[in-house]
Amino acid sequence: MKLTVVGCSGSFPSAESACSSYLVEADGYRLLLDLGNGALGELQRHCGLYDLDAVVLSHLHSDHCIDMCAYFVARYYRHDGGRCPAIPVYGPEGTEQRLVTAYDDVPSPEAMSEVFDFRTLGRPDSFELGPFTVRTAEVAHPVQAYAVRIEHRESGRVLVYSGDTGPCGALETLAEGADLFLCEASFTRGKEQIPDLHLNGEQAGEIAQRTRAGRLVLTHVPPWTDPQVNLRDAKEVFEGPVDVARAGAVYQV
Ligand SMILES: [Zn+2]
Ligand SMILES: [Zn+2]
């Protein structure tokens, strides 16, 4: 399974990266996790605009979903080849309405669902997408938000994406034994102390250590957070390899 970091800036785009979006590929199947601000442009560096097979949205904060409005335009108004068929789009309750409201001027009430087959994530949930078994768990964030575990059935390799979350047991249960743990590290240790919102580098490292992750990749670092501090803090508590995600990075999981 191949992971490509399409965008990894937390909360708002940086000069170096769009917001959250991660492309997961295996056996010719392409699954996209999140599509935040600016990520649709970056995505086209890594795969064709119409080559996605499914999308999973971790939650409906704009830095994780808002470019779905732009992607609607690309699929609905495609001239050559006509309107695109609907691909599965998994998300929290209200995903379709959230995107319709954000778009504001859909040509008909059903237009969004003509190109996106909306499916509401259960709490928890487990389903198969192409070569993957996907499991989700609700995590600690001000809105309904999910962490996502993707297992490549043939190889048994596992990628876990935290989404946005504060420390919580549901994340640790879901993340157990991941080969690659893509974990948010938005906060700085000793600086922000807001419950049920985000993790800092040390907390991400602690979860990776407790769940015996093979590799930790810190992501969703906002422009106002120093990624090197979070990298240092994670390395102090996690014995395995740690990276900070950067746009365009590719990992073989
Ligand atoms: Zn976010
Ligand atoms: Zn969020």
mmCIF file of N, CA and C in Angstrom, residues 31 33-34 56-59 121 127 133-137 139 146-151 158-163 171 174-175 180-182:
data_model
loop_
_atom_site.group_PDB
_atom_site.id
_atom_site.type_symbol
_atom_site.label_atom_id
_atom_site.label_comp_id
_atom_site.label_asym_id
_atom_site.label_seq_id
_atom_site.Cartn_x
_atom_site.Cartn_y
_atom_site.Cartn_z
ATOM 1 N N LEU A 31 -7.878 5.517 -2.903
ATOM 2 C CA LEU A 31 -8.753 6.014 -1.837
ATOM 3 C C LEU A 31 -8.171 7.323 -1.321
ATOM 4 N N LEU A 33 -8.207 10.216 1.593
ATOM 5 C CA LEU A 33 -8.613 10.613 2.938
ATOM 6 C C LEU A 33 -8.580 12.131 3.019
ATOM 7 N N ASP A 34 -9.723 12.750 3.183
ATOM 8 C CA ASP A 34 -9.865 14.197 3.344
ATOM 9 C C ASP A 34 -9.492 14.972 2.076
ATOM 10 N N VAL A 56 -12.942 9.265 1.840
ATOM 11 C CA VAL A 56 -13.391 9.205 3.232
ATOM 12 C C VAL A 56 -13.041 10.536 3.886
ATOM 13 N N LEU A 57 -14.044 11.213 4.434
ATOM 14 C CA LEU A 57 -13.838 12.491 5.113
ATOM 15 C C LEU A 57 -13.859 12.246 6.620
ATOM 16 N N SER A 58 -12.765 12.604 7.283
ATOM 17 C CA SER A 58 -12.656 12.330 8.724
ATOM 18 C C SER A 58 -13.636 13.171 9.524
ATOM 19 N N HIS A 59 -13.844 14.402 9.098
ATOM 20 C CA HIS A 59 -14.828 15.293 9.727
ATOM 21 C C HIS A 59 -15.063 16.485 8.822
ATOM 22 N N LEU A 121 -20.850 7.536 7.992
ATOM 23 C CA LEU A 121 -20.032 6.648 8.812
ATOM 24 C C LEU A 121 -20.783 6.251 10.076
ATOM 25 N N PHE A 127 -15.974 -1.431 6.825
ATOM 26 C CA PHE A 127 -16.470 -1.713 5.480
ATOM 27 C C PHE A 127 -15.293 -1.979 4.561
ATOM 28 N N THR A 133 -9.790 -3.055 3.859
ATOM 29 C CA THR A 133 -10.815 -3.051 4.895
ATOM 30 C C THR A 133 -10.610 -1.786 5.708
ATOM 31 N N VAL A 134 -11.666 -0.982 5.802
ATOM 32 C CA VAL A 134 -11.589 0.314 6.469
ATOM 33 C C VAL A 134 -12.373 0.230 7.774
ATOM 34 N N ARG A 135 -11.739 0.669 8.849
ATOM 35 C CA ARG A 135 -12.446 0.755 10.121
ATOM 36 C C ARG A 135 -12.313 2.170 10.660
ATOM 37 N N THR A 136 -13.365 2.661 11.282
ATOM 38 C CA THR A 136 -13.326 4.013 11.836
ATOM 39 C C THR A 136 -13.726 3.988 13.303
ATOM 40 N N ALA A 137 -13.296 4.993 14.028
ATOM 41 C CA ALA A 137 -13.699 5.162 15.422
ATOM 42 C C ALA A 137 -13.889 6.645 15.681
ATOM 43 N N VAL A 139 -13.571 10.019 17.519
ATOM 44 C CA VAL A 139 -12.500 10.533 18.370
ATOM 45 C C VAL A 139 -12.919 11.845 19.027
ATOM 46 N N TYR A 146 -13.686 11.327 13.041
ATOM 47 C CA TYR A 146 -13.292 9.930 13.020
ATOM 48 C C TYR A 146 -11.802 9.767 12.738
ATOM 49 N N ALA A 147 -11.213 8.776 13.385
ATOM 50 C CA ALA A 147 -9.917 8.250 12.970
ATOM 51 C C ALA A 147 -10.213 7.077 12.037
ATOM 52 N N VAL A 148 -9.269 6.799 11.144
ATOM 53 C CA VAL A 148 -9.501 5.804 10.097
ATOM 54 C C VAL A 148 -8.351 4.797 10.089
ATOM 55 N N ARG A 149 -8.705 3.515 10.090
ATOM 56 C CA ARG A 149 -7.716 2.435 9.997
ATOM 57 C C ARG A 149 -7.925 1.716 8.657
ATOM 58 N N ILE A 150 -6.874 1.637 7.864
ATOM 59 C CA ILE A 150 -6.975 1.020 6.546
ATOM 60 C C ILE A 150 -6.045 -0.178 6.509
ATOM 61 N N GLU A 151 -6.639 -1.325 6.321
ATOM 62 C CA GLU A 151 -5.838 -2.552 6.225
ATOM 63 C C GLU A 151 -5.884 -3.062 4.791
ATOM 64 N N VAL A 158 -1.065 -2.179 7.593
ATOM 65 C CA VAL A 158 -2.057 -1.298 8.209
ATOM 66 C C VAL A 158 -1.555 0.144 8.275
ATOM 67 N N LEU A 159 -2.416 1.053 7.822
ATOM 68 C CA LEU A 159 -2.206 2.495 7.958
ATOM 69 C C LEU A 159 -3.310 3.024 8.862
ATOM 70 N N VAL A 160 -2.942 3.833 9.848
ATOM 71 C CA VAL A 160 -3.951 4.480 10.692
ATOM 72 C C VAL A 160 -3.757 5.986 10.610
ATOM 73 N N TYR A 161 -4.871 6.685 10.383
ATOM 74 C CA TYR A 161 -4.887 8.153 10.309
ATOM 75 C C TYR A 161 -5.739 8.660 11.473
ATOM 76 N N SER A 162 -5.166 9.543 12.258
ATOM 77 C CA SER A 162 -5.862 10.006 13.471
ATOM 78 C C SER A 162 -7.027 10.943 13.181
ATOM 79 N N GLY A 163 -7.042 11.588 11.991
ATOM 80 C CA GLY A 163 -7.946 12.735 11.833
ATOM 81 C C GLY A 163 -7.537 13.806 12.834
ATOM 82 N N LEU A 171 -8.990 6.264 19.878
ATOM 83 C CA LEU A 171 -7.883 6.360 18.920
ATOM 84 C C LEU A 171 -6.854 5.271 19.207
ATOM 85 N N LEU A 174 -8.042 1.858 18.048
ATOM 86 C CA LEU A 174 -8.034 1.738 16.587
ATOM 87 C C LEU A 174 -6.611 1.654 16.034
ATOM 88 N N ALA A 175 -5.685 2.342 16.689
ATOM 89 C CA ALA A 175 -4.322 2.473 16.147
ATOM 90 C C ALA A 175 -3.428 1.275 16.459
ATOM 91 N N LEU A 180 2.106 2.067 9.826
ATOM 92 C CA LEU A 180 2.368 3.505 9.743
ATOM 93 C C LEU A 180 1.221 4.225 10.437
ATOM 94 N N PHE A 181 1.572 5.074 11.384
ATOM 95 C CA PHE A 181 0.581 5.844 12.139
ATOM 96 C C PHE A 181 0.739 7.307 11.745
ATOM 97 N N LEU A 182 -0.235 7.797 10.995
ATOM 98 C CA LEU A 182 -0.262 9.181 10.529
ATOM 99 C C LEU A 182 -1.067 9.964 11.557
#
